[in-house]
Coordinates of C-alpha atoms in Angstrom, one line a residue:
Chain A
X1 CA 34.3 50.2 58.1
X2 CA 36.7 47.8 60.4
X3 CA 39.9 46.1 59.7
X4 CA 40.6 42.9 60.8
X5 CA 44.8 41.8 61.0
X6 CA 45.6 38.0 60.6
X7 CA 48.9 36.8 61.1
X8 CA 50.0 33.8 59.3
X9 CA 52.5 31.6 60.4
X10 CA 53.1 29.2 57.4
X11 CA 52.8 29.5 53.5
X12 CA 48.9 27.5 53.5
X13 CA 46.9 27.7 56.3
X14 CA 43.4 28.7 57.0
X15 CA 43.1 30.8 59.8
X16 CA 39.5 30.6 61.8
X17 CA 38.1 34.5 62.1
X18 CA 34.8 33.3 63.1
X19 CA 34.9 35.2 66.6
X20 CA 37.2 38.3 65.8
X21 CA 34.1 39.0 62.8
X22 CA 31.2 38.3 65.7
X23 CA 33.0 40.9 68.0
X24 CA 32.3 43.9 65.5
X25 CA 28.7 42.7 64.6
X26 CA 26.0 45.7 66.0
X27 CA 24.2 44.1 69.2
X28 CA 20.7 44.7 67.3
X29 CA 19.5 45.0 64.3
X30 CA 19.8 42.6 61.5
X31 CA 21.8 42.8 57.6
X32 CA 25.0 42.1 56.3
X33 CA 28.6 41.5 57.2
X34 CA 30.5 41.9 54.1
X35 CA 34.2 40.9 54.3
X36 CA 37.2 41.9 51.9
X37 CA 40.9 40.7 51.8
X38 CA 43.4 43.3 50.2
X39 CA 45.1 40.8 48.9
X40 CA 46.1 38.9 45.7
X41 CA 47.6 35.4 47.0
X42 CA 45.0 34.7 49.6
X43 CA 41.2 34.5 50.5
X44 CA 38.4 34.2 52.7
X45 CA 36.0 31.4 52.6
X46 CA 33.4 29.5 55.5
X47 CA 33.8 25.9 55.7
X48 CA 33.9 23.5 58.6
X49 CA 35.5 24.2 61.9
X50 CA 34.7 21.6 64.2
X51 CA 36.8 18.8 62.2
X52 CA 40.3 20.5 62.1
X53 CA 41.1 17.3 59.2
X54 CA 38.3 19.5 56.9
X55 CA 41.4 22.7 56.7
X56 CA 43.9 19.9 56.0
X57 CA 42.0 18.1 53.3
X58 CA 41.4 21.4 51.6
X59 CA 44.6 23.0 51.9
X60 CA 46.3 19.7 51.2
X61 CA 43.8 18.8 47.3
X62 CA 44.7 22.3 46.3
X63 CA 48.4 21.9 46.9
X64 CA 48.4 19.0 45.0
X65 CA 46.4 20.2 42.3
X66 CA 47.0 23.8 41.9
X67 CA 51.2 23.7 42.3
X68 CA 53.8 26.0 42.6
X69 CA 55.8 24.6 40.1
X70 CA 53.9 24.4 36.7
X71 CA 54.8 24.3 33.1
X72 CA 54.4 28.0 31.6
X73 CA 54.3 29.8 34.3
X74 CA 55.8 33.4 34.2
X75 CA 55.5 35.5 36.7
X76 CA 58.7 36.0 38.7
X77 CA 57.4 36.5 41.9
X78 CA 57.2 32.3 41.8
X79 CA 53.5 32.3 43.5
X80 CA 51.3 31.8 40.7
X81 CA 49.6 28.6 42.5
X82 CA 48.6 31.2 45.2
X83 CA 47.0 34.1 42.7
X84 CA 45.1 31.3 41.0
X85 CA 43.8 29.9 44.5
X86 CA 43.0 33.4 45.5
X87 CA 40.5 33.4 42.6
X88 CA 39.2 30.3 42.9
X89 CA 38.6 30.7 46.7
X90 CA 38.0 34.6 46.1
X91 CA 38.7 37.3 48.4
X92 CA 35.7 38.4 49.5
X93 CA 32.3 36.9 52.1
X94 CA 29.0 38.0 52.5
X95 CA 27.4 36.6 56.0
X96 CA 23.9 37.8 57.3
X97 CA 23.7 38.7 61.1
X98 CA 20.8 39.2 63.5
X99 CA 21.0 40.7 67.0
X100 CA 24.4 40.3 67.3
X101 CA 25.3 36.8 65.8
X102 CA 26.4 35.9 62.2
X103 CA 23.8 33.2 60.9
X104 CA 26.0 30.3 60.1
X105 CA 25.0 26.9 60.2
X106 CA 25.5 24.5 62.5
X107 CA 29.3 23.5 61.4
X108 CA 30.4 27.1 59.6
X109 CA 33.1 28.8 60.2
X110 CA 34.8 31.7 58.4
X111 CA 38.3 31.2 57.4
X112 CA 41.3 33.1 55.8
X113 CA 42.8 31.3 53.5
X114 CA 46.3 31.8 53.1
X115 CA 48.2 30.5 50.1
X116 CA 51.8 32.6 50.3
X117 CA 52.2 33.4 53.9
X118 CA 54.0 34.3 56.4
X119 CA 52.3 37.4 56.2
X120 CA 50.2 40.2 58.4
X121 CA 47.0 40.2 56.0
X122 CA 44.3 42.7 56.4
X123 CA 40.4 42.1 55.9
X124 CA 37.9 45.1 55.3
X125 CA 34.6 44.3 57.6
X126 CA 31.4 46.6 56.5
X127 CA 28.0 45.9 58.2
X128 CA 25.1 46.9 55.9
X129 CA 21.7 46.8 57.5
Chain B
X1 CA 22.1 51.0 39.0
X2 CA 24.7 51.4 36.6
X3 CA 25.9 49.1 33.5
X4 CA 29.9 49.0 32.1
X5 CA 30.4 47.8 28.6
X6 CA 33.3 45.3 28.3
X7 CA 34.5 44.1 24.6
X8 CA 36.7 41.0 24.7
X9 CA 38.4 39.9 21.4
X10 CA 39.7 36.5 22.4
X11 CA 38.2 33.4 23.5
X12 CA 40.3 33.7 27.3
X13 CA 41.0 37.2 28.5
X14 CA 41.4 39.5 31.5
X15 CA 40.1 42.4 31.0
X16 CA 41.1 45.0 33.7
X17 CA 38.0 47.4 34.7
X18 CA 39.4 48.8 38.0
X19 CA 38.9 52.6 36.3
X20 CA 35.6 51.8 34.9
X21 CA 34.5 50.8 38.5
X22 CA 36.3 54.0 40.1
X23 CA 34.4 56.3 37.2
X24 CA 31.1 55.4 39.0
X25 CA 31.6 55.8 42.5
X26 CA 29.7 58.4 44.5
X27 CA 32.7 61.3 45.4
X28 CA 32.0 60.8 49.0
X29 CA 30.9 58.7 51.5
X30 CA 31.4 55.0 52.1
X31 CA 29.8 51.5 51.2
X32 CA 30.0 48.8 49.2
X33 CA 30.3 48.4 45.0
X34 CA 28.6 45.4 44.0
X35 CA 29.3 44.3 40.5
X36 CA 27.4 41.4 38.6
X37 CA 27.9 39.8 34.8
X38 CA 25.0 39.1 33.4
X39 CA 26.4 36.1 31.5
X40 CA 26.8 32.5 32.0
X41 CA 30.8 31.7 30.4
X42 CA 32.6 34.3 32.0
X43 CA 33.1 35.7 35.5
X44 CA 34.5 38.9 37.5
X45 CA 37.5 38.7 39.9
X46 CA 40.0 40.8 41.9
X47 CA 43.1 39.8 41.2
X48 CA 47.1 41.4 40.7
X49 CA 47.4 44.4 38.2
X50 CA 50.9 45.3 38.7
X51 CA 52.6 42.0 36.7
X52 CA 50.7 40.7 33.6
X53 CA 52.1 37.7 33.9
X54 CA 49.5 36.7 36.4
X55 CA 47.4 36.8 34.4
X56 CA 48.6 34.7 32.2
X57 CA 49.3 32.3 34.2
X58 CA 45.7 31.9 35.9
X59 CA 44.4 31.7 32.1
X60 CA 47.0 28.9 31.3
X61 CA 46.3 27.4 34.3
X62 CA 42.1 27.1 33.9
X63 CA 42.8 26.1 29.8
X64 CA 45.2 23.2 31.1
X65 CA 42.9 21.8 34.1
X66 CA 39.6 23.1 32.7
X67 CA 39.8 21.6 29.0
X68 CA 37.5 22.4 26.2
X69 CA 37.3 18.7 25.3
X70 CA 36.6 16.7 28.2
X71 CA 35.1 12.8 28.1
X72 CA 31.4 12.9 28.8
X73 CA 30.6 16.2 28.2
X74 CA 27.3 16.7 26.6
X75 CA 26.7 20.6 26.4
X76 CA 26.3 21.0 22.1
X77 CA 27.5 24.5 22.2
X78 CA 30.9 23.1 23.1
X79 CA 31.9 25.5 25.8
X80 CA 31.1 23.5 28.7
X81 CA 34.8 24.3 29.9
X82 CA 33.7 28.4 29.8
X83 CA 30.6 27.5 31.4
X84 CA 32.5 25.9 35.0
X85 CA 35.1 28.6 34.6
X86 CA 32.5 31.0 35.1
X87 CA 31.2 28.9 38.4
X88 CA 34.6 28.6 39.8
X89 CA 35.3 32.1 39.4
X90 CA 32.3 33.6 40.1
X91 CA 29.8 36.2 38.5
X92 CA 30.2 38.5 41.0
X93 CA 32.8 40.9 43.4
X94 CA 31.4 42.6 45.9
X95 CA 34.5 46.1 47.2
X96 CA 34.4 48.5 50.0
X97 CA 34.4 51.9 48.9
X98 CA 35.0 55.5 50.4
X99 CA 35.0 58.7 49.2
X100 CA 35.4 57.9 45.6
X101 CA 38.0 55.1 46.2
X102 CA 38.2 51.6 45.6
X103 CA 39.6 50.3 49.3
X104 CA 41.8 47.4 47.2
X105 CA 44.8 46.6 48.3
X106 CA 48.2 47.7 46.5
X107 CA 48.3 45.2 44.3
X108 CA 44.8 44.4 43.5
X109 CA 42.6 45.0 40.2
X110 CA 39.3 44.0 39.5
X111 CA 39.1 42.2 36.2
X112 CA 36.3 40.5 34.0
X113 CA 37.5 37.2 33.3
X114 CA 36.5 36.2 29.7
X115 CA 36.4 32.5 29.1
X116 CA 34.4 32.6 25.6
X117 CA 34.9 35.3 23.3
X118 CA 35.0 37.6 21.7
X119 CA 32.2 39.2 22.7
X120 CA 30.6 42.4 24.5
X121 CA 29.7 42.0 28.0
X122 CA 27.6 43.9 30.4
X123 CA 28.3 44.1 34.4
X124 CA 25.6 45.8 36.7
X125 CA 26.9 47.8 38.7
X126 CA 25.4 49.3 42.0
X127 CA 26.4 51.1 45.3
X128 CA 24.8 50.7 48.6
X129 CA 25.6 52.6 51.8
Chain C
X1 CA 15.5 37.9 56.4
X2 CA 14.1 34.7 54.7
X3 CA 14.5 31.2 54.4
X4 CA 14.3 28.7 51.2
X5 CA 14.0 25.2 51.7
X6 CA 16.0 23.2 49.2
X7 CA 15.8 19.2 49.4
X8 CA 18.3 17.4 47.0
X9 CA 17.8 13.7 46.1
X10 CA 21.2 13.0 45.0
X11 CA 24.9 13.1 46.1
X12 CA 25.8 15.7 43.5
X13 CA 22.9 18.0 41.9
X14 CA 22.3 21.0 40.4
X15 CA 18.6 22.4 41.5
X16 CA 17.3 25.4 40.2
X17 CA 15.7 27.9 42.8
X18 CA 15.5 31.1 40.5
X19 CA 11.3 30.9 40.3
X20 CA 11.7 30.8 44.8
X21 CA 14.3 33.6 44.7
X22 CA 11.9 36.0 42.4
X23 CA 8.5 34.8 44.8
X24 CA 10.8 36.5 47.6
X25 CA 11.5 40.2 46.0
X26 CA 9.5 42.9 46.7
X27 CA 7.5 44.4 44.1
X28 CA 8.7 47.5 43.6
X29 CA 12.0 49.5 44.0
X30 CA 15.6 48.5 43.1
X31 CA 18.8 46.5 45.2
X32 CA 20.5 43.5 45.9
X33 CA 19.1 39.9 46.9
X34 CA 21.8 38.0 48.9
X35 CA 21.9 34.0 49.3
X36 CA 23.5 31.8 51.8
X37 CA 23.6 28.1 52.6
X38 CA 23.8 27.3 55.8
X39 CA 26.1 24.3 55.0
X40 CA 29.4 23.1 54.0
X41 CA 29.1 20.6 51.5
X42 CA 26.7 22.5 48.8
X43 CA 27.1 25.7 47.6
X44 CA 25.4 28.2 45.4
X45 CA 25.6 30.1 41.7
X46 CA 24.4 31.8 38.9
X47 CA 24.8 29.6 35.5
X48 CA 22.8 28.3 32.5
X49 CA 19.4 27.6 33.0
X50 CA 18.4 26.8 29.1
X51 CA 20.5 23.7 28.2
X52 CA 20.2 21.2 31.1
X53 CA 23.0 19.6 30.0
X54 CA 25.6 22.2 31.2
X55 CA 24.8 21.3 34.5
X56 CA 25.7 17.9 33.7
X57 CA 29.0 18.7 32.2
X58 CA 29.6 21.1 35.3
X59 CA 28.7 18.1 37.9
X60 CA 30.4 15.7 36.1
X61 CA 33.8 17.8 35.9
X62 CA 34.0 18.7 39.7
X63 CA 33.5 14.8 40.0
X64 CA 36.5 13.6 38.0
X65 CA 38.5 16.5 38.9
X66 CA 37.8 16.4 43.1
X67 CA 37.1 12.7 43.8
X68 CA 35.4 11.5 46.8
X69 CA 39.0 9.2 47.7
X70 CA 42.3 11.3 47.8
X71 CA 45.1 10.4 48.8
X72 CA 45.9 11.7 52.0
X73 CA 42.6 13.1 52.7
X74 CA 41.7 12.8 56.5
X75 CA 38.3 14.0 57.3
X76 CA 36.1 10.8 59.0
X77 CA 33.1 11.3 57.0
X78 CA 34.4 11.0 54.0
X79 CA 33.4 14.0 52.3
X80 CA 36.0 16.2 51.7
X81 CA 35.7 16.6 48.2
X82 CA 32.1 18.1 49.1
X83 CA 33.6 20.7 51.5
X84 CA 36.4 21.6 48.3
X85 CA 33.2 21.7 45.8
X86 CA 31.8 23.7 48.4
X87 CA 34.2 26.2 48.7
X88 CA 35.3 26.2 45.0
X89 CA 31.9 27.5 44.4
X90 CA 30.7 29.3 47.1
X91 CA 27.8 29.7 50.0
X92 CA 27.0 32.8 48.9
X93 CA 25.4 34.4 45.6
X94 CA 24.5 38.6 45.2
X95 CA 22.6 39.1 42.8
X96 CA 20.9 42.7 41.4
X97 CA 17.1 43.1 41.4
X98 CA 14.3 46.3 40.1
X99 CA 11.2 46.0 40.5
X100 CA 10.2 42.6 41.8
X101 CA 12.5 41.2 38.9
X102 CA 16.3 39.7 39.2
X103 CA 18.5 41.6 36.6
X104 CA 19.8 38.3 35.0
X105 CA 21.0 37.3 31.9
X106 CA 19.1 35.9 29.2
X107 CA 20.9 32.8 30.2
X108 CA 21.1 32.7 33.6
X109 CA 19.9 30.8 36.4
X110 CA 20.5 30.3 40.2
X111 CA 21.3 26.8 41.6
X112 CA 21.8 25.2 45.1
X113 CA 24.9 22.8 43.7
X114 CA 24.5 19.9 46.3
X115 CA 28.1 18.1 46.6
X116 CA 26.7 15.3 49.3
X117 CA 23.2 14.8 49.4
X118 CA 20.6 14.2 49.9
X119 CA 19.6 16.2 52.0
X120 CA 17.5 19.3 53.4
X121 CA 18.8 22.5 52.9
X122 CA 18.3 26.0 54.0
X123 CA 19.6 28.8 52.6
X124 CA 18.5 32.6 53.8
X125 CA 17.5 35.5 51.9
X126 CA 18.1 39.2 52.7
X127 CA 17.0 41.9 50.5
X128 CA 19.1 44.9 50.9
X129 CA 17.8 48.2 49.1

């Protein structure tokens, strides 16, 4: 079991992790990388990382659509929007690996997915082979 | 393999089953707890336990954007809205465990996420090392 | 580590790979099966297989509710809302097998949910026991 620390440096952003999770990969052998955010208002997804507009389109449709602002909402905290992202997103990615590399298509990267940062977040990396 | 029993007595719900989970980890040593429901209208998801308000507000939230009455809908049992709840969320939550403990973070509980009951519910449970 | 071969026909479809996931098991002891697309405009989950008409409803709502034009959207190709879908439902899919069967519900089904077809897709199979 590794840790991996992310620090955000806005309250939405999707942080790349593609290479920090590659670095504790086993050089041989083949299973998989199982990732975990302790969090409750973000979470870890792969999408696109060689068109940087792909994170803004995301971010940006589920600002729109998921606000912070919304008619009913109780919790005092005033981050609702970002527990209900967290869950849509969900806080947790399975990858397989072989010999060293993560098997992701051609575009994938994996992302954090911040939705109430600034904050140091922590994600829980277990290889099972 | 191991099965928890979850009853739900309203159509929407959040059901915590973080001490359920904990119940059936092995004492020591470390993995991974996979849980899976074995149903297609509602899901499982880690979320905050500390404030019940947040889950109120994710429930509100999925009624208002997820409607049960939606133009074009043809599903006859009229739970279509249950049925992409379920999708969104997920069927499945996959936590690092060691020696007996859940490695959540402080805030988070794992919670079946009812989006048609009342009803009984079954999620698989199973640890691998 | 294995490899199904999905190819879609449409923009959005729901195609059912359950009877390919099953040929894949082994025949005799108990674990998980994990899926992942290599791709980031389709996804993958576990929904009803009986009634195809929920995967209408399920298409059709992630179609009114994450259009193809956005305001504000970026991205060149023009598929953003496929990389949202994508995320919103996930690459991945873990799901419980015993004895060369999946432990699914009466109800369920697995489904590569294509979001900007068509196209050939590939999504790998590990069996971890």
């Amino acid at each position: 079991m590794q840790t991996i620390k992310v620090h955000s440096r806005q309250r939405e952003e999707m942080i790349e992790i593609t290479s920090q999770v590659i670095d504790l990969l086993p050089r041989t052998g083949e299973g998989i990388c199982f990732l975990f955010v302790q969090h409750t208002t973000c979470g870890v997804t792969v999408n696109e990382s060689a068109d940087p507009d792909v994170k803004h389109d995301i971010l940006l449709f589920l600002r729109k659509k998921v606000p912070q602002v919304f008619e009913g909402f109780r919790h005092f905290e005033n981050n609702s929007d970002a527990h209900i992202k967290a869950s849509l997103i969900g806080p947790y990615a399975v990858i397989p690996f072989k010999d060293g590399k993560l098997l992701l298509g051609r575009w994938q990267g994996i992302f954090l997915c911040e939705f109430d940062g600034p904050r140091e977040r922590s994600i829980i990396l277990k290889i099972i082979t």
